[in-house]
XYZ file of C-alpha atoms in Angstrom:
566
model
C 28.150 16.054 -179.893
C 31.129 18.098 -180.440
C 33.631 17.638 -183.007
C 36.128 15.850 -180.600
C 33.926 12.580 -181.724
C 35.516 10.042 -179.316
C 39.269 9.947 -178.963
C 39.260 6.100 -178.712
C 37.806 6.119 -182.480
C 40.026 8.515 -183.783
C 43.138 7.078 -182.191
C 42.218 3.766 -183.949
C 41.230 5.289 -187.082
C 42.915 8.318 -188.399
C 40.347 9.509 -191.165
C 41.854 10.655 -194.184
C 40.344 12.990 -197.132
C 39.444 11.230 -200.243
C 41.627 11.449 -203.245
C 39.067 13.346 -205.242
C 41.167 14.311 -208.115
C 39.764 11.471 -210.043
C 42.806 9.322 -210.606
C 45.438 12.237 -211.356
C 46.793 11.402 -208.046
C 47.246 7.573 -208.789
C 50.349 8.553 -210.457
C 51.492 5.729 -212.523
C 54.210 4.179 -209.916
C 56.981 4.587 -207.868
C 60.161 5.106 -210.151
C 63.722 5.416 -209.757
C 66.271 6.680 -211.758
C 69.948 5.283 -211.783
C 71.356 6.069 -208.162
C 74.728 4.924 -209.380
C 77.521 3.298 -207.151
C 76.688 1.444 -204.173
C 73.495 2.498 -203.038
C 73.607 0.506 -199.803
C 76.621 2.785 -198.620
C 74.194 5.962 -198.205
C 72.454 4.217 -195.418
C 74.291 4.293 -191.805
C 72.059 1.419 -190.832
C 72.645 -0.914 -193.632
C 69.408 -0.023 -195.314
C 66.448 0.394 -193.299
C 63.287 0.391 -195.171
C 60.792 3.078 -194.957
C 60.674 6.642 -194.234
C 63.470 8.219 -191.755
C 63.289 10.599 -188.902
C 63.579 14.295 -190.224
C 66.869 16.248 -190.271
C 65.738 20.001 -189.949
C 67.203 23.153 -188.202
C 65.266 24.555 -185.384
C 62.208 26.644 -186.173
C 62.488 28.300 -182.636
C 63.080 31.998 -182.305
C 61.407 34.836 -184.092
C 60.260 34.457 -187.686
C 61.374 36.633 -189.965
C 58.853 38.098 -192.256
C 59.374 38.424 -196.473
C 61.335 36.426 -199.062
C 60.225 34.249 -201.839
C 59.928 30.661 -201.796
C 60.514 28.522 -205.008
C 58.919 25.184 -204.703
C 59.563 22.435 -207.465
C 56.898 19.662 -207.739
C 56.733 16.497 -209.945
C 54.062 17.591 -212.081
C 51.419 20.213 -213.164
C 47.662 20.515 -212.394
C 44.906 21.092 -214.761
C 43.657 24.040 -213.114
C 42.427 25.439 -209.555
C 38.514 24.951 -209.660
C 37.908 21.791 -207.039
C 34.690 21.031 -208.491
C 35.748 20.372 -212.024
C 39.607 19.985 -212.035
C 41.546 16.895 -211.302
C 43.814 17.768 -208.491
C 47.007 15.382 -207.701
C 49.199 15.818 -204.919
C 50.709 18.872 -206.664
C 47.229 20.274 -207.408
C 46.570 20.019 -203.527
C 49.813 21.607 -202.669
C 49.327 24.592 -205.046
C 45.681 24.987 -204.103
C 46.542 25.134 -200.398
C 48.537 28.276 -201.116
C 45.447 30.280 -202.256
C 42.695 28.102 -200.346
C 41.767 27.130 -196.963
C 40.295 23.676 -196.160
C 37.253 23.476 -193.964
C 39.056 20.897 -191.740
C 42.542 20.191 -190.813
C 44.270 17.597 -188.673
C 45.824 17.508 -185.029
C 49.036 15.722 -184.480
C 47.159 12.527 -183.497
C 45.148 12.757 -186.975
C 42.011 13.459 -185.802
C 40.020 16.191 -187.445
C 40.500 19.686 -186.308
C 38.556 23.071 -186.979
C 40.363 25.179 -189.589
C 38.091 27.446 -191.964
C 35.557 26.091 -190.298
C 35.246 27.472 -186.497
C 33.506 24.123 -185.241
C 31.559 21.244 -186.178
C 29.500 18.583 -184.488
C 27.479 15.688 -185.428
C 23.939 14.305 -184.567
C 24.318 11.140 -182.226
C 23.475 8.983 -185.295
C 26.105 10.687 -187.379
C 23.751 11.238 -190.227
C 23.850 15.094 -189.536
C 27.149 17.362 -189.498
C 26.714 21.036 -188.691
C 29.606 23.392 -189.500
C 30.006 26.625 -188.133
C 32.072 29.006 -190.212
C 34.470 31.868 -188.817
C 33.121 35.148 -188.855
C 34.877 37.859 -190.621
C 36.790 35.785 -192.791
C 37.155 37.413 -196.638
C 37.770 36.057 -199.891
C 40.806 37.735 -201.610
C 38.279 39.506 -203.802
C 36.596 41.195 -200.884
C 33.585 39.202 -200.670
C 32.786 37.920 -197.410
C 32.916 33.978 -196.442
C 29.285 32.897 -195.721
C 27.370 29.574 -195.179
C 25.574 30.145 -198.527
C 29.014 30.314 -200.327
C 30.194 27.053 -198.674
C 26.657 25.359 -199.373
C 27.147 26.357 -202.868
C 30.573 24.806 -203.301
C 29.189 21.453 -202.033
C 26.010 21.460 -204.061
C 28.310 21.886 -207.264
C 30.423 18.884 -205.963
C 27.230 16.724 -205.623
C 26.382 17.401 -209.176
C 29.910 16.990 -210.396
C 30.925 14.186 -212.623
C 34.404 14.420 -211.302
C 34.064 15.116 -207.506
C 30.550 13.961 -206.791
C 31.318 10.368 -206.415
C 33.314 10.802 -203.615
C 30.433 12.210 -201.434
C 27.422 10.380 -202.915
C 26.574 9.684 -199.093
C 25.542 13.346 -198.952
C 21.704 13.922 -199.102
C 21.978 17.542 -198.896
C 23.717 20.754 -198.038
C 22.019 23.566 -196.504
C 22.793 26.722 -195.060
C 20.643 27.233 -191.991
C 22.254 30.576 -190.812
C 24.605 33.121 -191.749
C 27.579 31.063 -190.627
C 25.920 27.610 -190.260
C 26.056 24.782 -192.886
C 24.404 21.560 -192.208
C 25.148 18.205 -194.377
C 22.470 15.814 -194.105
C 23.783 11.984 -194.867
C 21.839 9.107 -196.394
C 23.697 6.528 -194.186
C 25.897 7.433 -190.994
C 29.242 8.797 -191.772
C 31.345 9.023 -188.717
C 34.704 9.988 -190.627
C 33.022 12.455 -192.679
C 35.046 15.465 -191.516
C 38.278 13.856 -192.690
C 36.769 14.226 -196.212
C 36.979 17.726 -195.999
C 40.870 18.189 -195.782
C 41.948 18.147 -199.288
C 40.373 19.119 -202.721
C 36.716 18.629 -201.120
C 37.757 20.664 -198.056
C 39.003 24.074 -200.177
C 36.190 27.038 -200.557
C 36.627 29.314 -203.719
C 35.007 32.486 -204.039
C 31.475 32.405 -205.498
C 33.132 34.450 -208.597
C 35.573 31.724 -209.074
C 32.834 29.060 -209.419
C 30.745 31.336 -211.494
C 33.564 32.150 -214.222
C 34.192 29.390 -216.522
C 37.846 30.473 -216.565
C 37.813 30.635 -212.752
C 40.376 27.857 -212.413
C 42.855 29.648 -214.074
C 42.708 32.497 -211.663
C 41.849 31.328 -208.428
C 40.224 33.382 -205.596
C 39.777 32.008 -202.020
C 40.400 32.602 -198.412
C 44.237 31.203 -198.403
C 47.511 32.685 -196.963
C 48.451 33.997 -200.593
C 46.509 35.497 -203.276
C 46.678 34.526 -207.262
C 49.192 36.445 -209.110
C 49.894 34.596 -212.199
C 50.104 31.297 -213.773
C 52.029 29.792 -216.834
C 51.172 25.996 -217.092
C 54.120 24.125 -217.210
C 56.384 26.766 -216.232
C 55.205 28.368 -212.854
C 52.438 29.456 -210.508
C 52.904 32.481 -208.509
C 51.048 33.748 -205.372
C 51.597 36.668 -202.809
C 50.950 37.141 -199.259
C 47.286 38.147 -198.650
C 47.296 41.214 -196.245
C 43.763 40.341 -194.727
C 44.266 36.926 -193.867
C 42.571 35.858 -191.050
C 44.867 33.723 -189.222
C 47.408 35.016 -186.583
C 50.593 33.382 -185.083
C 50.689 32.562 -181.324
C 52.262 36.037 -180.633
C 49.530 37.814 -182.820
C 51.618 38.451 -185.707
C 50.212 38.562 -189.279
C 50.364 35.220 -191.071
C 51.691 34.266 -193.757
C 55.392 35.067 -193.096
C 56.530 34.696 -196.783
C 55.961 37.531 -199.292
C 55.754 35.230 -202.358
C 55.552 31.573 -203.149
C 56.361 30.337 -206.620
C 55.635 26.693 -207.446
C 57.470 25.288 -210.429
C 56.534 22.014 -212.021
C 59.878 20.131 -212.700
C 59.210 16.684 -213.753
C 62.852 15.464 -214.369
C 63.738 14.085 -210.753
C 67.675 14.960 -211.327
C 66.691 18.455 -212.449
C 64.814 19.262 -209.092
C 67.608 17.908 -206.968
C 70.050 19.869 -208.854
C 67.895 23.121 -208.521
C 67.950 22.183 -204.616
C 71.609 21.811 -204.565
C 72.248 24.925 -206.827
C 69.710 27.304 -204.611
C 67.615 27.676 -207.649
C 64.953 26.079 -205.345
C 64.241 26.401 -201.604
C 62.239 23.433 -201.373
C 61.365 20.131 -203.773
C 58.839 17.317 -203.284
C 59.606 13.643 -204.405
C 58.766 9.988 -204.420
C 61.996 9.126 -206.243
C 64.130 6.831 -204.283
C 67.294 7.458 -205.848
C 66.688 11.346 -204.930
C 65.878 10.414 -201.593
C 69.028 8.280 -201.183
C 70.941 11.536 -202.138
C 69.077 13.596 -200.179
C 69.559 11.545 -196.942
C 73.601 11.828 -197.805
C 73.178 15.514 -198.254
C 71.100 16.002 -194.974
C 73.590 13.864 -192.886
C 76.185 16.081 -194.248
C 74.321 19.217 -193.058
C 73.871 20.722 -196.823
C 70.477 20.489 -196.922
C 67.148 19.594 -194.696
C 64.917 16.500 -195.327
C 61.459 15.641 -193.962
C 59.888 12.181 -194.733
C 56.137 11.700 -194.302
C 55.813 9.257 -191.467
C 52.190 8.711 -191.954
C 50.398 6.255 -194.205
C 51.772 5.833 -197.732
C 50.526 5.436 -200.920
C 50.827 1.631 -202.286
C 52.778 0.830 -205.413
C 51.120 -2.221 -207.296
C 50.166 -3.849 -210.438
C 46.518 -3.579 -211.117
C 44.766 -6.021 -213.194
C 41.604 -5.426 -215.227
C 39.376 -8.180 -213.858
C 36.491 -7.680 -216.535
C 38.531 -8.723 -219.581
C 40.858 -11.599 -220.342
C 43.347 -12.739 -219.444
C 42.656 -11.359 -215.780
C 39.020 -12.161 -215.710
C 40.264 -15.684 -214.689
C 41.326 -15.946 -211.015
C 43.838 -18.388 -212.067
C 45.716 -15.719 -214.282
C 45.719 -13.306 -211.124
C 46.888 -15.919 -208.824
C 49.732 -16.666 -211.308
C 50.878 -13.047 -211.313
C 50.905 -12.817 -207.391
C 52.810 -16.282 -207.120
C 55.468 -14.903 -209.677
C 56.121 -11.538 -208.154
C 58.865 -11.382 -205.737
C 58.092 -8.031 -204.093
C 61.218 -8.382 -201.753
C 63.370 -8.497 -204.463
C 61.580 -5.651 -206.259
C 61.798 -3.313 -203.287
C 65.691 -4.138 -203.053
C 66.712 -3.762 -206.669
C 64.188 -1.174 -208.208
C 63.666 0.765 -204.980
C 67.003 0.653 -203.187
C 65.142 -0.436 -200.270
C 63.775 2.871 -199.707
C 60.191 1.913 -199.902
C 59.008 -1.095 -197.917
C 57.172 -4.208 -199.134
C 53.360 -4.353 -198.955
C 51.232 -7.092 -198.725
C 48.098 -5.052 -198.627
C 46.703 -1.471 -198.738
C 47.911 -0.500 -195.409
C 51.435 0.070 -193.707
C 52.376 -2.419 -190.846
C 52.050 0.731 -188.449
C 48.747 1.499 -189.505
C 45.896 0.674 -186.822
C 44.059 -1.235 -189.934
C 46.953 -3.457 -190.960
C 46.425 -6.953 -190.675
C 49.547 -9.248 -191.321
C 47.947 -12.663 -191.807
C 45.607 -11.455 -194.542
C 46.356 -14.658 -196.872
C 48.122 -12.657 -199.586
C 49.931 -15.308 -201.753
C 53.576 -15.446 -201.064
C 56.184 -15.655 -203.587
C 56.214 -19.331 -205.161
C 57.033 -19.239 -208.879
C 56.600 -23.000 -208.989
C 53.137 -22.456 -208.226
C 52.962 -19.774 -210.741
C 54.412 -22.015 -213.490
C 51.722 -24.595 -212.811
C 48.758 -22.060 -213.283
C 50.700 -20.547 -216.335
C 50.831 -24.311 -217.784
C 47.173 -25.019 -216.851
C 45.941 -21.874 -218.489
C 48.034 -22.272 -221.790
C 46.775 -25.716 -222.031
C 43.193 -24.562 -222.009
C 43.301 -21.247 -223.700
C 46.178 -21.665 -225.972
C 48.403 -18.693 -224.375
C 48.892 -16.408 -221.303
C 49.719 -13.218 -223.040
C 49.024 -9.442 -221.872
C 50.624 -5.876 -222.008
C 51.996 -4.481 -218.703
C 51.669 -0.509 -218.809
C 53.358 2.384 -216.901
C 52.535 6.035 -217.207
C 55.846 7.528 -218.743
C 59.412 6.405 -219.621
C 60.525 6.478 -216.002
C 58.743 3.433 -215.316
C 60.590 1.375 -217.831
C 63.120 -0.050 -215.220
C 60.145 -1.082 -213.137
C 58.162 -2.758 -215.883
C 61.255 -4.691 -217.273
C 61.999 -6.079 -213.829
C 58.473 -7.423 -213.447
C 58.343 -8.404 -217.140
C 61.674 -10.803 -216.401
C 59.955 -12.409 -213.152
C 56.698 -13.009 -215.189
C 58.318 -14.587 -218.407
C 60.366 -16.770 -216.383
C 57.314 -18.740 -215.316
C 55.918 -18.699 -219.188
C 53.921 -15.435 -219.488
C 54.280 -13.505 -222.649
C 54.402 -9.882 -221.402
C 54.599 -6.631 -223.788
C 55.321 -3.264 -222.165
C 54.010 0.260 -223.194
C 55.061 3.502 -221.402
C 52.426 5.801 -222.257
C 52.007 9.582 -221.712
C 50.404 9.827 -218.303
C 47.358 11.336 -219.378
C 46.607 8.682 -221.980
C 47.685 6.000 -219.057
C 45.254 7.381 -216.915
C 42.267 7.925 -219.286
C 42.873 4.385 -220.669
C 42.735 3.077 -217.124
C 39.479 4.583 -216.018
C 37.875 3.549 -219.369
C 38.935 0.114 -218.986
C 41.436 -0.083 -222.041
C 44.149 -1.922 -220.236
C 45.193 -5.398 -218.885
C 47.751 -4.618 -216.264
C 49.046 -1.347 -215.024
C 51.814 -0.194 -212.781
C 50.081 2.039 -210.352
C 50.368 4.137 -206.978
C 47.352 5.192 -204.938
C 45.360 4.350 -201.751
C 47.288 6.639 -199.327
C 44.300 7.160 -196.998
C 44.965 5.794 -193.345
C 41.192 5.349 -192.817
C 39.706 2.990 -195.415
C 36.520 4.811 -195.766
C 38.509 7.249 -197.698
C 39.222 4.732 -200.196
C 35.373 3.448 -200.596
C 34.923 4.933 -203.921
C 37.607 3.125 -205.540
C 36.761 -0.383 -204.064
C 33.003 -0.564 -204.441
C 31.025 -2.611 -206.846
C 28.815 0.454 -207.671
C 31.745 2.041 -209.380
C 32.996 -1.028 -211.326
C 31.038 -0.707 -214.269
C 30.215 1.653 -217.350
C 32.346 3.540 -219.541
C 34.338 5.263 -216.883
C 34.960 3.355 -213.477
C 36.365 4.746 -210.384
C 36.804 1.157 -209.208
C 39.505 0.884 -212.038
C 40.154 -2.596 -211.412
C 36.509 -3.291 -212.099
C 36.633 -5.905 -209.166
C 32.974 -6.544 -208.225
C 32.024 -8.721 -204.913
C 29.284 -8.158 -202.695
C 31.441 -9.325 -199.616
C 33.636 -6.452 -200.193
C 30.604 -3.993 -200.621
C 29.387 -5.269 -197.188
C 32.768 -4.876 -195.616
C 32.973 -1.477 -196.916
C 29.460 -0.636 -195.911
C 29.794 -1.818 -192.535
C 33.271 0.248 -192.109
C 31.457 3.176 -192.895
C 28.147 2.906 -191.080
C 29.573 1.727 -187.840
C 31.076 3.968 -185.039
C 32.384 1.111 -183.294
C 36.261 0.872 -183.197
C 36.147 -3.154 -183.154
C 33.293 -3.392 -185.713
C 35.410 -1.319 -188.118
C 38.235 -3.168 -187.626
C 36.645 -6.655 -188.213
C 35.344 -5.161 -191.405
C 38.557 -3.873 -192.784
C 40.300 -7.318 -191.532
C 37.588 -9.060 -193.689
C 38.420 -6.457 -196.673
C 41.946 -7.215 -196.612
C 41.307 -11.040 -196.576
C 38.957 -10.768 -199.517
C 41.589 -8.541 -201.676
C 43.882 -11.370 -201.129
C 41.321 -14.042 -202.733
C 40.117 -11.754 -205.311
C 43.883 -10.321 -206.208
C 42.857 -7.281 -208.232
C 45.992 -5.771 -207.046
C 49.362 -7.270 -206.831
C 51.051 -5.559 -203.943
C 54.711 -4.299 -204.497
C 55.540 -1.367 -201.856
C 54.613 1.494 -199.692
C 56.108 4.680 -201.328
C 57.885 7.418 -199.295
C 57.132 10.984 -199.842
C 60.003 13.366 -198.998
C 60.649 17.302 -198.930
C 63.924 18.553 -199.413
C 64.860 22.197 -198.162
C 67.699 24.371 -198.324
C 69.221 25.502 -194.753
C 67.422 28.864 -195.104
C 63.839 27.289 -194.744
C 62.080 27.290 -191.392
C 58.990 25.275 -190.316
C 58.807 22.973 -192.990
C 56.085 20.786 -191.518
C 52.947 22.396 -190.777
C 52.998 24.725 -187.771
C 50.247 25.124 -185.015
C 46.690 25.039 -185.723
C 44.132 28.093 -185.192
C 43.442 26.914 -181.730
C 46.989 26.802 -180.807
C 47.346 22.839 -180.877
C 49.888 20.915 -182.729
C 49.016 19.929 -186.211
C 49.804 16.544 -188.150
C 52.983 17.239 -189.189
C 53.029 16.183 -192.816
C 50.424 14.829 -194.973
C 46.620 14.488 -193.767
C 45.488 17.058 -196.425
C 44.018 14.792 -199.109
C 47.273 13.044 -200.069
C 50.689 12.068 -198.176
C 53.502 14.555 -198.326
C 51.251 17.483 -198.338
C 52.001 20.774 -195.992
C 50.681 24.087 -195.908
C 53.123 26.964 -196.106
C 51.212 29.251 -194.089
C 53.666 29.329 -191.230
C 56.964 28.496 -193.670
C 59.692 31.177 -193.221
C 62.855 31.890 -194.586
C 65.890 32.737 -191.853
C 67.767 35.231 -194.407
């Protein structure tokens, strides 16, 4: 069976790569700085929620080689060894400069061969065979072989960080010079989509063998590593031996140099774009997006907003400890939360309201999923009932950094209005994430679940990962019915069966309430007017690529075919 599995299956379910950077990518929350003035005036249509169509300059004409592109990102990464470093969105963005992924995505979201020349499955989807491209070289002159690829995945299987994402893989074997076979424990129809992000990149054998390899990565990607000064900049230069060519047979990449600069302050990133210090910036900050929309409308910059599946913003409740081991407490928080008002006041209506883990235009979205509607009277009844029985209803709401303060205070005000006692805490993000995975929290403001195919979020939701000192099911919610729905969705290749399974999953989430849904976030890329081909260019087979995202996280793009008109 060839890699074009079945167009019906892929049209109904766009599989996405797992967010395997543990939970570094679950960045605290969607936060806003002060937009100032009348934010509604920035919207010509009076405040349409969600992403807008792109405002870009045409990329037609002959691409001009050369130049340096400076890209400001929201944070730093821990390193570039995919088997041991936690990659958030910024880790993937930088990693894709020096590495190629096994698989990319066609425009419709279906998996496309990339570093792998082809892939095919057995009829039962329990075996996947990948054939690698011949003649590809790592930047250190080592040839890409099936053995090198198999070695990467055997290390992933042993990794305490990334192994949980591929527990369904029984073995990975090189069966020929360029042939790699993945054998599954259970059928896995969506497996190629897993190999589009962190789990898809192939480092050189030397990078994996070197304890310091994550500090000086060697891959097969369009750019080769030059230097990395953490919290300042990561630089990579054009790799002259890169295997890809453009449609006219010209060498890729076009750029001479890419420099990524971690710039946590939202206002600083935007100021750098306006001043010319940065050619591109990346953000989910709503105030920044509003201002960039104005600048793009005036022709001062270009703007691309990810139109695909978004990450969800929500309050994650620890169901394993008081007060949220009591379903009534979780129900009370759900009834007391006005997410429409939250989105308007905190998010300036840039994001759009969530009632579950999928956007309304997702093929998996279930509108009538039973999620509680805002009802402060019901919330107060439950709070009074709990207080009468237990004496108090008190907890701490935490956010990952001071930028979450406005979000936290808004929720605190709503919840205290119905009688809850809510303390606030804004930790540094590393502490915040570590405590979350360890279960040392009560309620966290969180952002996660940006995968269009629910199977990609399996590891975050299964009961198997809900216990122990460190738990990837961070809400620690255990429900055998949820497990059954997840298993059915993973093992079935029938679109109707999968849809029914994930409909049931959403209903069960609305009953268990481990997550109090707030919004669907918007990732935006701002670029100055010299930049061309901001979105992903054509794939190696000449077909159109998924424009933005689909590479492990929303908002991520390759820079392989980006160029500067200068």
